């Protein structure tokens, strides 16, 4: 029987969705007070789907439960996996909150009628680019993408300086990549590589050729981020592409031998967001959790402890690495990404990916 909290699905198939949901839904033991069990008349629990990982999820689970006496249950999934699961559960939603995914995925979910409109109390602290125009989602953090490398194996002066440097033959069989079809982050990076030429030609061929060359140099596609981190740290590979904040966190907190390069030609900067699931069974608790994890206090915790760069413009005293970071954002029409990413990734999966490099666990 799967436990009440911290249910990790990175190694499980989504085909077990109903089983997992049944176990999770029937396991609320602690809060149990219903609408009378807390000061605000919230429901007895709230269910979160999120790719943020167990450290963040466990911390905010404890903080929220302590403050509101509401039981928090969560599923730790890749952002694409969350989208797929929410979509499959459309007629019987099991999640209340979707916390964490690139804005492109939230826009797709909005178009498919999976999200509930909600304008948060801190809306004036968000620039227009950091929320949906109709408030079906709002941004929580900014995430620049970078080239990450093992600093014990690769000298700073020898590390790739830009995207095209990854195609240098010297990196063949040294690149380990998070499996893209389960990762909104990786899909955005791959789409950006196609978009560089597509924006002028309206033809993805040059981008497909680039991804084919990258596939040739890739040693494997890791099933989840933790596997990728461990393999790079142990030297089974020396280079990957990933989120800059995660690289900084892994280096400083877990002492992994990681460094990063901000690509010279520009990089996609993702807006990570949060949204209410339409038809949520615990809407009051969901809205309270939405506000709680995006409060000024929470933003400072996420910046200082988990290396998240806030989207809110009213957070003071941020860590020096955030204040000193200089990013050259890639100019991207995110509407094109929304329309084309699925098509491009299907082509990659069918025509480019070396199937023997895909690791299931």
Coordinates of C-alpha atoms in Angstrom, one line a residue:
X1 CA 0.0 0.0 0.0
X2 CA 1.4 3.4 -1.0
X3 CA 1.7 5.8 1.9
X4 CA -0.2 9.0 2.4
X5 CA 2.5 11.5 1.4
X6 CA 5.4 12.0 -0.9
X7 CA 4.2 9.5 -3.5
X8 CA 6.9 9.4 -6.1
X9 CA 5.9 8.2 -9.6
X10 CA 9.1 8.8 -11.5
X11 CA 9.6 5.0 -11.8
X12 CA 5.9 4.1 -12.3
X13 CA 3.7 4.1 -15.3
X14 CA 0.8 6.4 -15.6
X15 CA -1.3 3.3 -16.2
X16 CA -1.4 2.9 -12.4
X17 CA -3.2 6.2 -12.1
X18 CA -6.4 4.9 -10.7
X19 CA -4.7 2.6 -8.2
X20 CA -2.5 5.5 -6.9
X21 CA -5.4 7.9 -6.7
X22 CA -7.4 5.4 -4.7
X23 CA -4.6 4.8 -2.2
X24 CA -4.0 8.5 -1.9
X25 CA -7.6 9.6 -1.5
X26 CA -8.4 7.0 1.1
X27 CA -5.4 7.7 3.3
X28 CA -6.2 11.1 5.0
X29 CA -5.7 10.3 8.7
X30 CA -4.3 13.3 10.3
X31 CA -6.3 16.4 9.5
X32 CA -9.7 14.8 9.4
X33 CA -11.5 17.9 10.7
X34 CA -13.4 18.8 7.6
X35 CA -14.6 22.4 7.3
X36 CA -14.8 22.6 11.1
X37 CA -11.2 21.5 11.6
X38 CA -9.5 24.8 10.8
X39 CA -10.1 28.5 11.3
X40 CA -10.9 29.4 7.7
X41 CA -13.5 26.7 7.1
X42 CA -11.3 24.9 4.5
X43 CA -11.7 21.4 3.3
X44 CA -9.9 18.6 5.2
X45 CA -7.2 18.2 2.6
X46 CA -5.6 19.5 -0.6
X47 CA -4.0 17.4 -3.4
X48 CA -1.0 18.8 -5.2
X49 CA 0.6 17.5 -8.5
X50 CA 4.0 19.0 -8.9
X51 CA 7.5 18.5 -10.5
X52 CA 9.2 20.4 -7.7
X53 CA 10.6 17.4 -6.0
X54 CA 10.2 16.0 -2.5
X55 CA 12.4 18.5 -0.6
X56 CA 10.2 21.5 -1.6
X57 CA 7.0 19.5 -1.4
X58 CA 7.7 18.1 2.0
X59 CA 8.7 21.5 3.4
X60 CA 5.6 23.3 2.2
X61 CA 3.4 20.3 3.2
X62 CA 4.5 20.7 6.8
X63 CA 4.2 24.5 6.8
X64 CA 0.8 24.5 5.3
X65 CA -0.5 21.7 7.6
X66 CA 0.9 23.4 10.7
X67 CA -0.8 26.7 9.8
X68 CA -4.2 25.6 8.5
X69 CA -4.7 22.0 9.9
X70 CA -5.3 20.9 6.3
X71 CA -3.9 17.6 5.2
X72 CA -1.5 18.0 2.2
X73 CA -1.1 15.1 -0.3
X74 CA 1.2 15.4 -3.3
X75 CA 2.5 13.5 -6.3
X76 CA 6.0 14.2 -7.5
X77 CA 5.8 14.0 -11.4
X78 CA 7.5 15.5 -14.4
X79 CA 5.6 18.6 -15.6
X80 CA 4.5 16.8 -18.9
X81 CA 3.4 13.8 -16.8
X82 CA 1.3 16.2 -14.6
X83 CA -0.3 17.6 -17.7
X84 CA -1.0 14.1 -19.1
X85 CA -2.5 13.0 -15.8
X86 CA -4.7 16.0 -15.3
X87 CA -6.0 15.6 -18.8
X88 CA -6.7 11.9 -18.3
X89 CA -8.6 12.8 -15.1
X90 CA -10.6 15.6 -16.6
X91 CA -14.0 14.0 -16.0
X92 CA -13.0 13.0 -12.4
X93 CA -10.3 15.4 -11.2
X94 CA -8.1 14.0 -8.4
X95 CA -5.7 17.0 -8.0
X96 CA -6.7 20.4 -6.7
X97 CA -3.5 22.3 -7.6
X98 CA -1.0 22.0 -10.4
X99 CA 2.2 23.6 -9.0
X100 CA 5.1 23.9 -11.4
X101 CA 5.3 23.7 -15.2
X102 CA 6.4 26.0 -18.1
X103 CA 3.8 28.4 -19.1
X104 CA 3.4 26.7 -22.5
X105 CA 2.0 23.6 -20.8
X106 CA -0.4 25.7 -18.7
X107 CA -1.6 27.4 -21.9
X108 CA -2.3 24.0 -23.5
X109 CA -4.2 22.9 -20.3
X110 CA -6.2 26.2 -20.4
X111 CA -7.2 25.5 -24.1
X112 CA -8.3 22.0 -23.1
X113 CA -10.5 23.3 -20.3
X114 CA -8.4 21.8 -17.5
X115 CA -7.9 24.9 -15.4
X116 CA -9.9 27.2 -13.2
X117 CA -9.6 30.9 -13.4
X118 CA -8.1 32.6 -10.3
X119 CA -6.7 36.1 -9.8
X120 CA -4.4 36.0 -6.8
X121 CA -4.2 38.7 -4.1
X122 CA -0.6 39.6 -5.3
X123 CA -1.6 40.1 -8.9
X124 CA -0.3 43.7 -9.0
X125 CA 3.2 42.4 -8.3
X126 CA 3.3 40.3 -11.5
X127 CA 4.2 41.8 -14.9
X128 CA 2.0 40.9 -17.8
X129 CA 4.4 38.3 -19.1
X130 CA 4.2 36.4 -15.8
X131 CA 0.5 35.5 -15.9
X132 CA -2.2 34.3 -18.2
X133 CA -4.2 37.3 -19.5
X134 CA -7.4 35.7 -18.2
X135 CA -5.7 34.5 -15.0
X136 CA -5.9 30.7 -15.6
X137 CA -2.3 30.5 -14.3
X138 CA 0.2 32.8 -12.7
X139 CA 4.0 32.7 -12.8
X140 CA 5.9 31.7 -9.7
X141 CA 9.6 31.7 -10.9
X142 CA 11.8 32.4 -13.8
X143 CA 14.0 29.6 -15.0
X144 CA 16.9 30.2 -17.4
X145 CA 18.2 27.1 -19.2
X146 CA 22.0 26.5 -19.3
X147 CA 24.7 24.0 -20.2
X148 CA 25.7 22.0 -17.1
X149 CA 29.0 20.1 -16.8
X150 CA 31.0 18.1 -14.3
X151 CA 33.8 20.5 -13.1
X152 CA 36.0 17.6 -12.1
X153 CA 36.0 16.2 -15.6
X154 CA 35.7 19.4 -17.7
X155 CA 37.8 22.5 -17.3
X156 CA 36.0 25.8 -17.4
X157 CA 37.8 26.9 -20.5
X158 CA 37.0 23.7 -22.3
X159 CA 33.3 23.6 -21.4
X160 CA 30.8 24.3 -24.2
X161 CA 30.1 28.0 -24.5
X162 CA 27.0 27.8 -26.7
X163 CA 24.4 25.4 -27.9
X164 CA 26.2 24.5 -31.1
X165 CA 29.3 23.5 -29.1
X166 CA 27.4 20.5 -27.8
X167 CA 27.7 19.0 -31.3
X168 CA 31.5 19.0 -31.1
X169 CA 32.7 15.3 -31.5
X170 CA 34.6 15.5 -28.3
X171 CA 31.3 15.3 -26.4
X172 CA 30.2 12.1 -28.1
X173 CA 28.9 9.7 -25.5
X174 CA 29.5 12.2 -22.7
X175 CA 26.1 13.8 -22.8
X176 CA 23.3 12.6 -20.6
X177 CA 19.9 14.2 -21.1
X178 CA 16.7 14.1 -19.1
X179 CA 14.1 12.1 -21.2
X180 CA 12.4 15.0 -23.0
X181 CA 8.9 13.5 -23.4
X182 CA 8.4 13.5 -19.6
X183 CA 10.0 16.9 -19.1
X184 CA 8.5 20.3 -19.9
X185 CA 11.9 21.8 -19.4
X186 CA 13.6 19.6 -21.9
X187 CA 10.8 20.0 -24.4
X188 CA 11.3 23.7 -24.2
X189 CA 15.0 23.5 -24.8
X190 CA 14.6 21.1 -27.8
X191 CA 11.8 23.4 -29.2
X192 CA 14.2 26.4 -28.8
X193 CA 16.8 24.6 -30.9
X194 CA 14.3 24.1 -33.6
X195 CA 12.8 27.6 -33.3
X196 CA 16.2 29.3 -33.9
X197 CA 15.9 28.6 -37.6
X198 CA 12.1 28.0 -37.8
X199 CA 11.3 31.7 -36.9
X200 CA 12.9 32.8 -40.2
X201 CA 12.2 29.8 -42.5
X202 CA 8.9 28.3 -41.1
X203 CA 10.7 25.0 -41.7
X204 CA 11.8 22.7 -38.8
X205 CA 14.3 20.7 -40.9
X206 CA 17.5 22.5 -39.7
X207 CA 16.4 22.1 -36.1
X208 CA 15.6 18.4 -36.6
X209 CA 19.1 18.0 -38.1
X210 CA 20.6 19.7 -35.1
X211 CA 18.7 17.4 -32.7
X212 CA 19.8 14.3 -34.7
X213 CA 23.4 15.3 -34.3
X214 CA 22.8 15.9 -30.5
X215 CA 21.2 12.4 -30.3
X216 CA 24.3 11.0 -31.9
X217 CA 26.4 12.5 -29.2
X218 CA 24.0 11.6 -26.4
X219 CA 24.9 8.6 -24.2
X220 CA 21.5 8.1 -22.7
X221 CA 18.1 9.7 -21.9
X222 CA 17.7 9.5 -18.1
X223 CA 14.2 8.6 -16.8
X224 CA 14.2 11.3 -14.2
X225 CA 16.3 14.3 -13.1
X226 CA 17.8 12.5 -10.0
X227 CA 19.2 9.7 -12.3
X228 CA 20.7 12.3 -14.6
X229 CA 22.3 14.2 -11.7
X230 CA 23.8 11.1 -10.2
X231 CA 25.2 9.9 -13.5
X232 CA 26.8 13.3 -14.2
X233 CA 28.2 13.5 -10.7
X234 CA 29.7 10.0 -10.9
X235 CA 31.3 10.8 -14.3
X236 CA 29.2 8.4 -16.4
X237 CA 28.6 11.5 -18.4
X238 CA 30.1 15.0 -18.2
X239 CA 27.6 17.4 -19.9
X240 CA 23.9 18.0 -20.0
X241 CA 21.4 20.9 -20.4
X242 CA 19.2 21.9 -17.6
X243 CA 17.7 24.6 -15.3
X244 CA 20.2 27.1 -14.0
X245 CA 18.7 27.3 -10.5
X246 CA 18.8 23.6 -10.0
X247 CA 22.5 23.5 -11.0
X248 CA 23.3 26.2 -8.4
X249 CA 21.3 24.3 -5.8
X250 CA 23.0 21.0 -6.5
X251 CA 26.4 22.5 -6.3
X252 CA 25.9 24.5 -3.1
X253 CA 23.6 22.1 -1.1
X254 CA 24.6 18.7 -2.3
X255 CA 28.2 19.5 -3.2
X256 CA 27.9 18.0 -6.6
X257 CA 30.8 18.9 -8.9
X258 CA 28.6 21.0 -11.2
X259 CA 29.1 24.2 -13.0
X260 CA 27.1 25.9 -15.7
X261 CA 27.5 28.1 -18.8
X262 CA 24.9 30.6 -19.9
X263 CA 24.8 30.1 -23.7
X264 CA 26.3 33.1 -25.5
X265 CA 23.7 33.3 -28.2
X266 CA 20.8 33.4 -25.7
X267 CA 18.7 31.0 -23.8
X268 CA 15.0 30.2 -23.3
X269 CA 13.9 31.6 -20.0
X270 CA 10.9 29.7 -18.7
X271 CA 8.1 31.1 -16.6
X272 CA 7.2 28.4 -14.1
X273 CA 3.6 28.7 -12.9
X274 CA 0.8 27.4 -10.7
X275 CA -2.9 26.8 -11.5
X276 CA -6.1 25.5 -10.0
X277 CA -7.4 22.3 -11.5
X278 CA -11.0 22.7 -12.9
X279 CA -13.5 20.7 -10.9
X280 CA -11.2 20.4 -7.9
X281 CA -12.7 18.6 -4.9
X282 CA -11.1 20.9 -2.4
X283 CA -11.4 24.4 -4.0
X284 CA -11.1 26.5 -0.8
X285 CA -8.0 24.7 0.4
X286 CA -6.6 24.9 -3.1
X287 CA -6.9 28.7 -3.3
X288 CA -5.3 29.0 0.2
X289 CA -2.4 26.8 -0.8
X290 CA -2.0 28.8 -4.1
X291 CA -1.7 32.0 -2.0
X292 CA 0.5 30.4 0.6
X293 CA 3.3 29.1 -1.6
X294 CA 3.5 32.4 -3.5
X295 CA 3.5 34.7 -0.5
X296 CA 6.5 37.0 0.1
X297 CA 7.7 34.8 2.8
X298 CA 7.4 31.7 0.6
X299 CA 9.2 33.4 -2.2
X300 CA 12.2 34.2 0.0
X301 CA 12.4 30.7 1.2
X302 CA 12.2 29.4 -2.3
X303 CA 14.9 31.8 -3.4
X304 CA 17.3 31.3 -0.5
X305 CA 16.9 27.6 0.1
X306 CA 15.7 26.2 -3.3
X307 CA 17.3 28.7 -5.7
X308 CA 14.1 29.9 -7.4
X309 CA 14.1 33.3 -9.1
X310 CA 10.8 35.0 -8.2
X311 CA 8.4 36.5 -10.8
X312 CA 6.9 38.8 -8.1
X313 CA 8.6 42.2 -8.3
X314 CA 8.0 43.0 -4.6
X315 CA 10.5 40.5 -3.0
X316 CA 13.4 42.3 -1.3
X317 CA 16.7 41.0 0.0
X318 CA 17.2 38.2 -2.6
X319 CA 20.4 36.1 -2.7
X320 CA 23.4 37.7 -4.4
X321 CA 23.5 35.1 -7.1
X322 CA 20.1 36.1 -8.3
X323 CA 20.8 39.8 -8.1
X324 CA 24.1 39.3 -10.0
X325 CA 22.8 36.9 -12.7
X326 CA 22.9 38.4 -16.2
X327 CA 20.8 36.4 -18.7
X328 CA 20.5 37.0 -22.4
X329 CA 16.9 35.7 -23.0
X330 CA 16.3 34.1 -26.4
X331 CA 13.6 36.0 -28.3
X332 CA 10.7 33.5 -28.5
X333 CA 7.2 33.6 -29.7
X334 CA 5.6 31.4 -27.0
X335 CA 2.5 31.0 -29.1
X336 CA 4.5 29.2 -31.7
X337 CA 5.9 26.9 -29.0
X338 CA 2.4 26.2 -27.8
X339 CA 1.2 25.2 -31.2
X340 CA 4.3 23.4 -32.5
X341 CA 6.1 21.7 -29.5
X342 CA 3.9 18.6 -29.6
X343 CA 4.4 18.1 -33.3
X344 CA 8.1 18.7 -33.1
X345 CA 8.5 16.3 -30.1
X346 CA 6.5 13.6 -31.8
X347 CA 8.8 13.9 -34.8
X348 CA 11.9 13.6 -32.5
X349 CA 10.4 10.6 -30.8
X350 CA 9.6 8.8 -34.0
X351 CA 12.4 9.8 -36.3
X352 CA 15.3 11.0 -34.3
X353 CA 15.6 9.4 -30.9
X354 CA 17.9 6.4 -30.6
X355 CA 15.5 4.1 -28.8
X356 CA 18.3 2.1 -27.2
X357 CA 19.4 5.2 -25.3
X358 CA 16.1 5.7 -23.6
X359 CA 16.4 4.4 -20.0
X360 CA 13.2 3.3 -18.3
X361 CA 14.6 3.5 -14.8

